CSV table of C-alpha atoms and ligand atoms in Angstrom, one decimal:
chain,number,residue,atom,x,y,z
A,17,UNK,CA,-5.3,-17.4,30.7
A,18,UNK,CA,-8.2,-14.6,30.6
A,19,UNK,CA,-6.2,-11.7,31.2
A,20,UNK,CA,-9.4,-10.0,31.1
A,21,UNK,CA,-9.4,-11.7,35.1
A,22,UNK,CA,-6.8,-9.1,35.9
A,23,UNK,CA,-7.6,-5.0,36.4
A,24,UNK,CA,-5.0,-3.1,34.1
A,25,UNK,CA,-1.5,-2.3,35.7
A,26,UNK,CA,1.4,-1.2,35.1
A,27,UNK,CA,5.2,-1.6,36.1
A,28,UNK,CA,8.1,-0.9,35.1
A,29,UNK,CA,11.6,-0.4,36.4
A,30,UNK,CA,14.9,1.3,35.6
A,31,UNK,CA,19.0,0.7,37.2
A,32,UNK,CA,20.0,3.2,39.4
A,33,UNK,CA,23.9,2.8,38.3
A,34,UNK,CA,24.5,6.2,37.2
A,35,UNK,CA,24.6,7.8,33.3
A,36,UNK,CA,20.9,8.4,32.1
A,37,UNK,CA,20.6,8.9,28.5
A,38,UNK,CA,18.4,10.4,25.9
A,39,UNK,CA,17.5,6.4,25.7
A,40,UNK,CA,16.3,5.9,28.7
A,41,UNK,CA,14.3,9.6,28.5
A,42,UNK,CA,12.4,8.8,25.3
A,43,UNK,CA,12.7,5.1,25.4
A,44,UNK,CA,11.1,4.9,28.9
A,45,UNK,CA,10.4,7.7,31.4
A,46,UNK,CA,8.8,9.7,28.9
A,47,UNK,CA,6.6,6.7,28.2
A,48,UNK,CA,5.9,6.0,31.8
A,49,UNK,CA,4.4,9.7,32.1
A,50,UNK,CA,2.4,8.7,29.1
A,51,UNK,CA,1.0,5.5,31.0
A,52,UNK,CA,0.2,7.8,33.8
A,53,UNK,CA,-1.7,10.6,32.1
A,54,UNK,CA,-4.2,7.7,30.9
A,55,UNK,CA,-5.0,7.0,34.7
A,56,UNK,CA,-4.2,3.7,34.8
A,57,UNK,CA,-2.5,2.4,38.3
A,58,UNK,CA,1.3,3.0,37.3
A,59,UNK,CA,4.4,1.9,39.7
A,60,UNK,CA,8.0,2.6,38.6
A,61,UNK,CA,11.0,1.2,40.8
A,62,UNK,CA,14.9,2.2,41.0
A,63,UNK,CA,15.7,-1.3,40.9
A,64,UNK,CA,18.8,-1.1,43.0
A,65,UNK,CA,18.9,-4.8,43.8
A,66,UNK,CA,19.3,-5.2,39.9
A,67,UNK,CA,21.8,-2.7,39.7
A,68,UNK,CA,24.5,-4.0,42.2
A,69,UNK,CA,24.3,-7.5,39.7
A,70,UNK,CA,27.7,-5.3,38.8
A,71,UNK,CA,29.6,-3.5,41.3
A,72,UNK,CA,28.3,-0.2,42.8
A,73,UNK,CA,29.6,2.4,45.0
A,74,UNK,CA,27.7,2.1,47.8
A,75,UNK,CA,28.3,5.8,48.1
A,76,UNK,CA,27.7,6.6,43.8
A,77,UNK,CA,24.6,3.9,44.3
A,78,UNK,CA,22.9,5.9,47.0
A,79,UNK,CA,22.8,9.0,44.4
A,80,UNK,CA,22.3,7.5,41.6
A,81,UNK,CA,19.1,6.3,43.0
A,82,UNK,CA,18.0,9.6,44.5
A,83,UNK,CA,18.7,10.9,40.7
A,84,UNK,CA,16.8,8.6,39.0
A,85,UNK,CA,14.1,9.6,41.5
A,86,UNK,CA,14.7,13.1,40.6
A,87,UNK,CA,14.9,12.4,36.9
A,88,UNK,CA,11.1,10.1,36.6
A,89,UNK,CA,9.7,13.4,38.7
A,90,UNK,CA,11.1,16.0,37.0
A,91,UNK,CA,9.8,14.8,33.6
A,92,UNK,CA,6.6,14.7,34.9
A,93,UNK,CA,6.2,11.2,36.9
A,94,UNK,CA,3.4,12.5,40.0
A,95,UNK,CA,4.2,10.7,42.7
A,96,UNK,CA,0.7,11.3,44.0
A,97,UNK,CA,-0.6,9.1,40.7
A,98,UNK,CA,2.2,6.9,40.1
A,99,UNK,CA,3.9,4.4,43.2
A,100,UNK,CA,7.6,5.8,43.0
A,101,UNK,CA,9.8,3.4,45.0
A,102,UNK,CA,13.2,1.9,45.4
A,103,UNK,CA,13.1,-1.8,45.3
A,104,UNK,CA,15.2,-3.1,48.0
A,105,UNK,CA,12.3,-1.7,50.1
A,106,UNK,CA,10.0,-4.2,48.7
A,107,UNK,CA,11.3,-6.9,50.4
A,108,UNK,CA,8.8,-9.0,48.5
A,109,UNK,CA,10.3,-8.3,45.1
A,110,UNK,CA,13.6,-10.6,46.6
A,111,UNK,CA,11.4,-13.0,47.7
A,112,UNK,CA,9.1,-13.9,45.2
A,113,UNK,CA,12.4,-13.8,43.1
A,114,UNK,CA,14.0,-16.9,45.0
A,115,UNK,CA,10.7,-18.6,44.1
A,116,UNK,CA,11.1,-17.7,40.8
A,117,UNK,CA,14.9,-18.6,40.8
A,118,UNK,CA,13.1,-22.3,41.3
A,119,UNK,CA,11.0,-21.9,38.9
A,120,UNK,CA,12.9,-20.6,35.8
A,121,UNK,CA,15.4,-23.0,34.1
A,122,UNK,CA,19.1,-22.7,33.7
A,123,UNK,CA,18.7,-23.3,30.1
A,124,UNK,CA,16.4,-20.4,29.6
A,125,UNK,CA,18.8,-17.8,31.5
A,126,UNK,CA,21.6,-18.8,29.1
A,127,UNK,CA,20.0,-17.5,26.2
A,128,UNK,CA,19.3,-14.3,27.6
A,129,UNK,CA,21.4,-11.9,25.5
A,130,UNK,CA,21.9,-9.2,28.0
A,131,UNK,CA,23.6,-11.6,30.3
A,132,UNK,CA,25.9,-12.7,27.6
A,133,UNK,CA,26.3,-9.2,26.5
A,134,UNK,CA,27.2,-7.7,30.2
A,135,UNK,CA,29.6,-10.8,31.1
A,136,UNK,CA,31.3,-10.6,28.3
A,137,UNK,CA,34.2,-12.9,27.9
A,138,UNK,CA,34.6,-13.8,31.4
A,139,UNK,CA,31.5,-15.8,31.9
A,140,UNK,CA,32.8,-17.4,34.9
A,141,UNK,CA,33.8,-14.4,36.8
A,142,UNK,CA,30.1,-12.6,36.6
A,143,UNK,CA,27.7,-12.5,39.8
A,144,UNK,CA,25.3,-15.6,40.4
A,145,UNK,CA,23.1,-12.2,40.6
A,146,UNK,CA,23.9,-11.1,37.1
A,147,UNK,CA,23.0,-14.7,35.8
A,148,UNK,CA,19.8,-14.9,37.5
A,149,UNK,CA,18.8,-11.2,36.9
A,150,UNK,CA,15.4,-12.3,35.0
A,151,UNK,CA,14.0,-13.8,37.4
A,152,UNK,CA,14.1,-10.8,40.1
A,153,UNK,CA,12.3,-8.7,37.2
A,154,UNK,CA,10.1,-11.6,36.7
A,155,UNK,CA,9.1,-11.1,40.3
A,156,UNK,CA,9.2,-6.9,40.4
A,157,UNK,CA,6.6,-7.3,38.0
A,158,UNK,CA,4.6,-10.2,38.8
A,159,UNK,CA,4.5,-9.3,42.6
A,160,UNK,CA,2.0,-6.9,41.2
A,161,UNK,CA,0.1,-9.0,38.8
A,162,UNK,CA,1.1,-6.3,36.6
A,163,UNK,CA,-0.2,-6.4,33.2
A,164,UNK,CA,1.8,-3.7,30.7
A,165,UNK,CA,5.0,-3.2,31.0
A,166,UNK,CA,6.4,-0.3,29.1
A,167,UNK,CA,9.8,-1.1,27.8
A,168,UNK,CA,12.7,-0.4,25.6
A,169,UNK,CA,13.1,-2.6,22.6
A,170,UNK,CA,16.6,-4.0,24.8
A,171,UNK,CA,14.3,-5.6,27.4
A,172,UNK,CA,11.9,-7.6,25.3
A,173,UNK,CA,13.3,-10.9,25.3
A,174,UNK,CA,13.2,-10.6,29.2
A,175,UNK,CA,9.7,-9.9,29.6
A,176,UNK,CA,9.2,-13.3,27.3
A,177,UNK,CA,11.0,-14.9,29.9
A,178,UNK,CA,8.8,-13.0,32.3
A,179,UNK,CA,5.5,-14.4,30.3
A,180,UNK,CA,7.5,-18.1,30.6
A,181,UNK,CA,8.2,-18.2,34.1
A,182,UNK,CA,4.5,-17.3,34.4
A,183,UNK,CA,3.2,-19.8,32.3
A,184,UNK,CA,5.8,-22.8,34.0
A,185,UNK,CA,4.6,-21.3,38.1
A,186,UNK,CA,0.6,-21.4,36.9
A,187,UNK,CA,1.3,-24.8,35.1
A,188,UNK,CA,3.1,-26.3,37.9
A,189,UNK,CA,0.7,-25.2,40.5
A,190,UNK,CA,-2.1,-25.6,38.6
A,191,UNK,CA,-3.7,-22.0,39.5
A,192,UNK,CA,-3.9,-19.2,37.1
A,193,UNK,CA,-2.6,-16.8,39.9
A,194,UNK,CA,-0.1,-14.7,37.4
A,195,UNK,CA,-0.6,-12.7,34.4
A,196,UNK,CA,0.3,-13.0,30.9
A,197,UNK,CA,2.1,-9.5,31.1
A,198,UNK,CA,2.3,-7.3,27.8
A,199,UNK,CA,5.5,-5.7,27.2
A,200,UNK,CA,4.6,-2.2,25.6
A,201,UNK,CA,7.3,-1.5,23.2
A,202,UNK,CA,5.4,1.1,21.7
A,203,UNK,CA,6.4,4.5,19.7
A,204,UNK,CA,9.2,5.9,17.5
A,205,UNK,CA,11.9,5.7,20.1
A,206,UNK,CA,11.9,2.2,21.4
A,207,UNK,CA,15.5,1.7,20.1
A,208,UNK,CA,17.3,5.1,20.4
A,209,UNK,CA,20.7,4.2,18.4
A,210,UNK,CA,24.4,5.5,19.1
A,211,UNK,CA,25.2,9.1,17.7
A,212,UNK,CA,28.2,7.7,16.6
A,213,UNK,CA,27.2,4.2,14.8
A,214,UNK,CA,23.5,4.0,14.1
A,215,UNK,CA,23.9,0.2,14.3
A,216,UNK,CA,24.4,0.7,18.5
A,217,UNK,CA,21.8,1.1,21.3
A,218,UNK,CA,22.4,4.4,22.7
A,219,UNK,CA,23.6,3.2,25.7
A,220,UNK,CA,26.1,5.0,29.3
A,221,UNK,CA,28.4,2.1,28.5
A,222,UNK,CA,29.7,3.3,25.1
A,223,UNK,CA,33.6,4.4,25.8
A,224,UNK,CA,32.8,7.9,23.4
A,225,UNK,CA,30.5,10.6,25.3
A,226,UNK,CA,29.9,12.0,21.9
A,227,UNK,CA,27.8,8.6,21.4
A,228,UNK,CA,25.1,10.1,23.9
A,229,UNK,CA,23.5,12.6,25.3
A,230,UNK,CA,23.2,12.3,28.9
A,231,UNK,CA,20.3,13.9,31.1
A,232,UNK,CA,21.9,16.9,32.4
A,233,UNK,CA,24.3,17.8,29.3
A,234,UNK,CA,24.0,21.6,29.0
A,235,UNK,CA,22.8,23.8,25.6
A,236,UNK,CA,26.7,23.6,24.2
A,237,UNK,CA,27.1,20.1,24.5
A,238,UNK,CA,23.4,19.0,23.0
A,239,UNK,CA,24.0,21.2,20.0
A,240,UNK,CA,27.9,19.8,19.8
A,241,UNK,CA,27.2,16.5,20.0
A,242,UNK,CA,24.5,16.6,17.4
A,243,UNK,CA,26.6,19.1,15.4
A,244,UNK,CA,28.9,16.2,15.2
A,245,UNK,CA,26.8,13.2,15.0
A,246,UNK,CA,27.6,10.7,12.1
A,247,UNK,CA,25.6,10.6,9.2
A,248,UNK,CA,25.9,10.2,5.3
A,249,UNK,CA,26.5,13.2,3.3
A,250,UNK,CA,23.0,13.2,1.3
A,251,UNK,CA,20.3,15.3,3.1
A,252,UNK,CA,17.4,13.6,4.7
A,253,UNK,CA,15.3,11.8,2.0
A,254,UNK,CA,11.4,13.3,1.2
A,255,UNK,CA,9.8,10.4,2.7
A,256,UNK,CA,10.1,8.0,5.7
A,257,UNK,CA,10.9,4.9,3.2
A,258,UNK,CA,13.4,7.1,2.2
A,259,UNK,CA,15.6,6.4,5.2
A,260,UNK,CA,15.0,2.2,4.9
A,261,UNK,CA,19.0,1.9,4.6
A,262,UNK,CA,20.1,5.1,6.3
A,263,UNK,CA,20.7,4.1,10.1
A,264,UNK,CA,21.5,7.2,11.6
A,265,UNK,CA,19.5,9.7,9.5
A,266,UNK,CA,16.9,7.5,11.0
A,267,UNK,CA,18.0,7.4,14.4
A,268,UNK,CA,18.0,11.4,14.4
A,269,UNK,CA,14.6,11.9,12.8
A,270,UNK,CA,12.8,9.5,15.5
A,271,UNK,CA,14.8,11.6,18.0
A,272,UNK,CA,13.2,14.5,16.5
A,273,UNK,CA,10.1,13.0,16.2
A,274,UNK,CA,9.5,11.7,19.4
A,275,UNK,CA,11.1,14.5,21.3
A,276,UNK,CA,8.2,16.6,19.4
A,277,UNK,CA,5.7,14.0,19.9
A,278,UNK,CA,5.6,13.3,16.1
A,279,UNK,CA,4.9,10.4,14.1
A,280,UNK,CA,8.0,9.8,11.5
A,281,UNK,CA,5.3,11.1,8.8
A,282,UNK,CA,4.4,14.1,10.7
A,283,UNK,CA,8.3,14.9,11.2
A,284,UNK,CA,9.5,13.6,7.6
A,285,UNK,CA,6.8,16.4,6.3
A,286,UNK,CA,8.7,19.1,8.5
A,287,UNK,CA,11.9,18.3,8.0
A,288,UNK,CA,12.2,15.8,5.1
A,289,UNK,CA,14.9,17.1,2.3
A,290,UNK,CA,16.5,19.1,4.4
A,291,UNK,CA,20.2,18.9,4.5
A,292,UNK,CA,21.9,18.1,7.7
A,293,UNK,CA,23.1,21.3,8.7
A,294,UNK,CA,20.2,22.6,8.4
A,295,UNK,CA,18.6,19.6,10.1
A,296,UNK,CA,20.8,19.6,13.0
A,297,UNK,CA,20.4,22.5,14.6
A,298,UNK,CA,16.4,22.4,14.5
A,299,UNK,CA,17.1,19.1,16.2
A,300,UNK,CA,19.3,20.4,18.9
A,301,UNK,CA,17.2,23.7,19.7
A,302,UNK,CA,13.9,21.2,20.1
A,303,UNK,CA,16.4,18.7,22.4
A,304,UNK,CA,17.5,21.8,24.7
A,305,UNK,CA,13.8,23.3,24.8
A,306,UNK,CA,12.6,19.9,25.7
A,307,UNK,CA,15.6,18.7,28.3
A,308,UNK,CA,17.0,21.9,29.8
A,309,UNK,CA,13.8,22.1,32.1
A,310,UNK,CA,14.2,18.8,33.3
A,311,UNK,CA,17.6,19.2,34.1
A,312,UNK,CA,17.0,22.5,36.1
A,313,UNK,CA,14.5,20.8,38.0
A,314,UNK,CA,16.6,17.2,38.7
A,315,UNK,CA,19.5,20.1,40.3
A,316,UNK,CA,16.7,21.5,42.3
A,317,UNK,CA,15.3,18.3,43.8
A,318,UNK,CA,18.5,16.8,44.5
A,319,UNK,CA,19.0,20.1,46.6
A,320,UNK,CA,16.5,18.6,48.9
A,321,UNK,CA,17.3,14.7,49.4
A,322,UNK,CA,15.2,14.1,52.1
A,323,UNK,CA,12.3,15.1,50.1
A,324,UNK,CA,13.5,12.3,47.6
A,325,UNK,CA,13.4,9.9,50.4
A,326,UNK,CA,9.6,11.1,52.2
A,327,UNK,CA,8.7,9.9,48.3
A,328,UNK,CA,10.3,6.8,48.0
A,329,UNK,CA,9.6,6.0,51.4
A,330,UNK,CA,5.5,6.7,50.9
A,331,UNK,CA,5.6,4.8,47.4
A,332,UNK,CA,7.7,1.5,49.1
A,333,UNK,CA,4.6,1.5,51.7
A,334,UNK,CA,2.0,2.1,48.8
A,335,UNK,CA,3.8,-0.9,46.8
A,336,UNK,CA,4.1,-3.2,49.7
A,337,UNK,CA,0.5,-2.5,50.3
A,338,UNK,CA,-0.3,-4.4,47.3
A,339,UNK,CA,2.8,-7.3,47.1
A,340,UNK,CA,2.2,-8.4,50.6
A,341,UNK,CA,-1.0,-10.0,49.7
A,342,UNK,CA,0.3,-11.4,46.4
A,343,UNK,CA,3.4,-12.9,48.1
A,344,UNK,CA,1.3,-14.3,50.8
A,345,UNK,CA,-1.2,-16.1,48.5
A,346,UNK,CA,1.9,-17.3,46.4
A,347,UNK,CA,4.0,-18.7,50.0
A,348,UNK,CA,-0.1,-20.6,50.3
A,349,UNK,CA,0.2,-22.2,46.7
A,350,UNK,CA,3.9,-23.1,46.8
A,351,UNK,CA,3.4,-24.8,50.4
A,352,UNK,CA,5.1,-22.8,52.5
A,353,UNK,CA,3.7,-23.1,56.3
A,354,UNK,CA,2.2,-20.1,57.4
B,413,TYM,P1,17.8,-0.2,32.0
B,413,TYM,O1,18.0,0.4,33.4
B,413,TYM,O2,19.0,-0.6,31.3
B,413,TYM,O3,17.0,0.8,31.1
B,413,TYM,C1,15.8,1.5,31.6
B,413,TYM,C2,14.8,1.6,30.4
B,413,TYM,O4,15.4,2.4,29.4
B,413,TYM,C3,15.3,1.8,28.1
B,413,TYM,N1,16.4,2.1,27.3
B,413,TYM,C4,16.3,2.5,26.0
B,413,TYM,N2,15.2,2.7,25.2
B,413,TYM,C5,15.4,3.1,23.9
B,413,TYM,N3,16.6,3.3,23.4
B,413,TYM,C6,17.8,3.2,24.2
B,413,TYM,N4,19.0,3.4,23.7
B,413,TYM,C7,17.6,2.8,25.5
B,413,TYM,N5,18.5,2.5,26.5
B,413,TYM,C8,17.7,2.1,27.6
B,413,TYM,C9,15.3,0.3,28.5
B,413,TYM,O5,14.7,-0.5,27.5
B,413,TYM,C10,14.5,0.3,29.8
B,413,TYM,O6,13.1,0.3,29.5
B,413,TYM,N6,16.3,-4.8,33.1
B,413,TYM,C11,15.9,-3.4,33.0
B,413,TYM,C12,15.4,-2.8,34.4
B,413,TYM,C13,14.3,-3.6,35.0
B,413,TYM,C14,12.9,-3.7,34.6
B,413,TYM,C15,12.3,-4.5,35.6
B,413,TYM,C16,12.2,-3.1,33.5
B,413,TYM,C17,14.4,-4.4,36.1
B,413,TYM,N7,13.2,-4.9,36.5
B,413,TYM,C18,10.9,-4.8,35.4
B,413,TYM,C19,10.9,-3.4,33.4
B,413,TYM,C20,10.2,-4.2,34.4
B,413,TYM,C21,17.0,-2.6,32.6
B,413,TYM,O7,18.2,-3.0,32.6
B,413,TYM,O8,16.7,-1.3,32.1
């Protein structure tokens, strides 16, 4: 399909179910602000429809979306620029996703490794929400006809599924209504890795705190938890093919290095040979500089919630503005009566 067709835009989307990581920060929000400094039309969601797939609080779910909000604006997400919204009010990202749900094949869902990973062992006992998860983020980003969607490396095989459900709806129909989206998994920190095991995602799951830093950790706990991070006892290599084999030497240099807005070159030249502890400590004075002002200003937004909700209120009309039409033209191609 010409992709050409469709103007640039982009989408992406993050759970609102509480523990936001360093991960998420330079695996995603920081990227989003990226997207948005090159003036391109830019939309991020609190998918909360996503995130009660697992149970939620109603109560913890209601702040944990107002934090997230906090969190995008506070490192720099405009909401004047960007479309900053909650999803559940988008009603059309639930119902383009039970077209979608028609659309995609069970066999496809069961591949998806994030569903296996989430239900575990207990398959059977997981939400029909869980299982068909995809195919609402199928629809949160085709209800745009969004074309990039800037990711973490953990989302890519769903935004292949996005590209196939696509394909299957344009096929079926016989339009070329949706886009071939792009995931952009772009940058040195599209797979930030456990503190504690450099072959684990960085992820608020882990059982150990000291595998993470979370968004809001004070000074003391940055610099303890990367005092204490694993590594090997050689210090850092001269060169980046130096750390091929060395998991979490890597992991902490592409910390450093996108934290500083580094290539790995530029940051091996800095830092290369060093030994840890002196290596550490540069890395945890750059993580406070670079974090504690986001965390001052996430407390001083959430002192004001009903200013988080005038924004995502204004950014569900914005996004509606431009679903309703696409949901309407996709109700006309399916055969739904109007
Ligand atoms: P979620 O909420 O798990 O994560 C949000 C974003 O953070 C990225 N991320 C990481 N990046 C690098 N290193 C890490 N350790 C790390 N941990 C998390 C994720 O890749 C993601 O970009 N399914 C999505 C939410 C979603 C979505 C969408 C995304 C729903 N609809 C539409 C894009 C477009 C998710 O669970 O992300």
């Amino acid at each position: 399909m010409a992709e050409a067709s469709f103007t640039p835009r982009v989408f992406s989307g993050i759970q609102p179910s509480g523990g936001l990581t360093l991960g998420n920060y330079l695996g995603a929000v920081k990227r989003f602000v990226e997207m948005q400094e090159r003036g391109v039309e830019t939309l991020y969601c609190m998918v909360d429809l996503h995130a009660i797939t697992v149970w939620q609080d109603p109560e913890a779910l209601r702040r944990n979306t107002r934090q997230l909000a906090a969190f995008m604006i506070a490192s720099g997400i405009d909401p004047e620029r960007s479309i900053v919204f909650n999803q559940s009010q988008v009603p059309e990202h639930a119902q383009l996703g039970w077209i979608f749900n028609c659309v995609a094949r069970m066999g496809w869902m069961k591949r998806m490794t994030q569903f296996k990973d989430k239900a575990g062992k207990n398959a059977e006992n997981a939400s029909l929400g869980l299982f068909g998860y995809p195919a609402l983020m199928a629809a949160d980003i085709l209800i745009y006809h969004a074309t990039h969607v800037p990711v973490g490396e953990d989302q890519k095989q769903h935004l292949e599924l996005t590209r196939d459900i696509a394909a299957k709806f344009n096929h079926d129909y016989g339009v070329e209504f949706f886009p071939m989206t792009e995931p952009v998994i772009e940058g040195v920190a599209t797979k930030v890795m456990s503190l504690r095991d450099g072959s684990k995602k960085m992820s608020k799951s882990d059982p150990s705190d000291m595998s993470r830093i979370n968004m809001g950790d004070d000074a003391d706990t940055i610099a303890q938890k990367f005092r204490k991070a694993r590594t090997d006892p050689e210090p850092l290599p001269e060169t980046v093919d130096g750390l091929a084999d060395r998991a979490e030497a890597r992991n902490l240099v592409a910390i450093y290095a996108a934290l500083g807005d580094r290539t790995m070159e530029e940051a091996m030249a800095e830092v290369g040979g060093q030994p840890f502890a002196q290596f550490k400590p540069r890395l945890a004075d750059l993580a406070v500089e670079k974090l504690a002002p986001i965390s001052a200003e996430m407390t001083r937004l959430m002192d004001d919630p009903a200013q988080i909700d005038a924004i995502l209120n204004r950014g569900a009309e914005r996004a509606r503005a431009i679903a309703g039409p696409i949901l309407d033209r996709t109700y006309d191609i399916v055969g739904m009566v109007r």
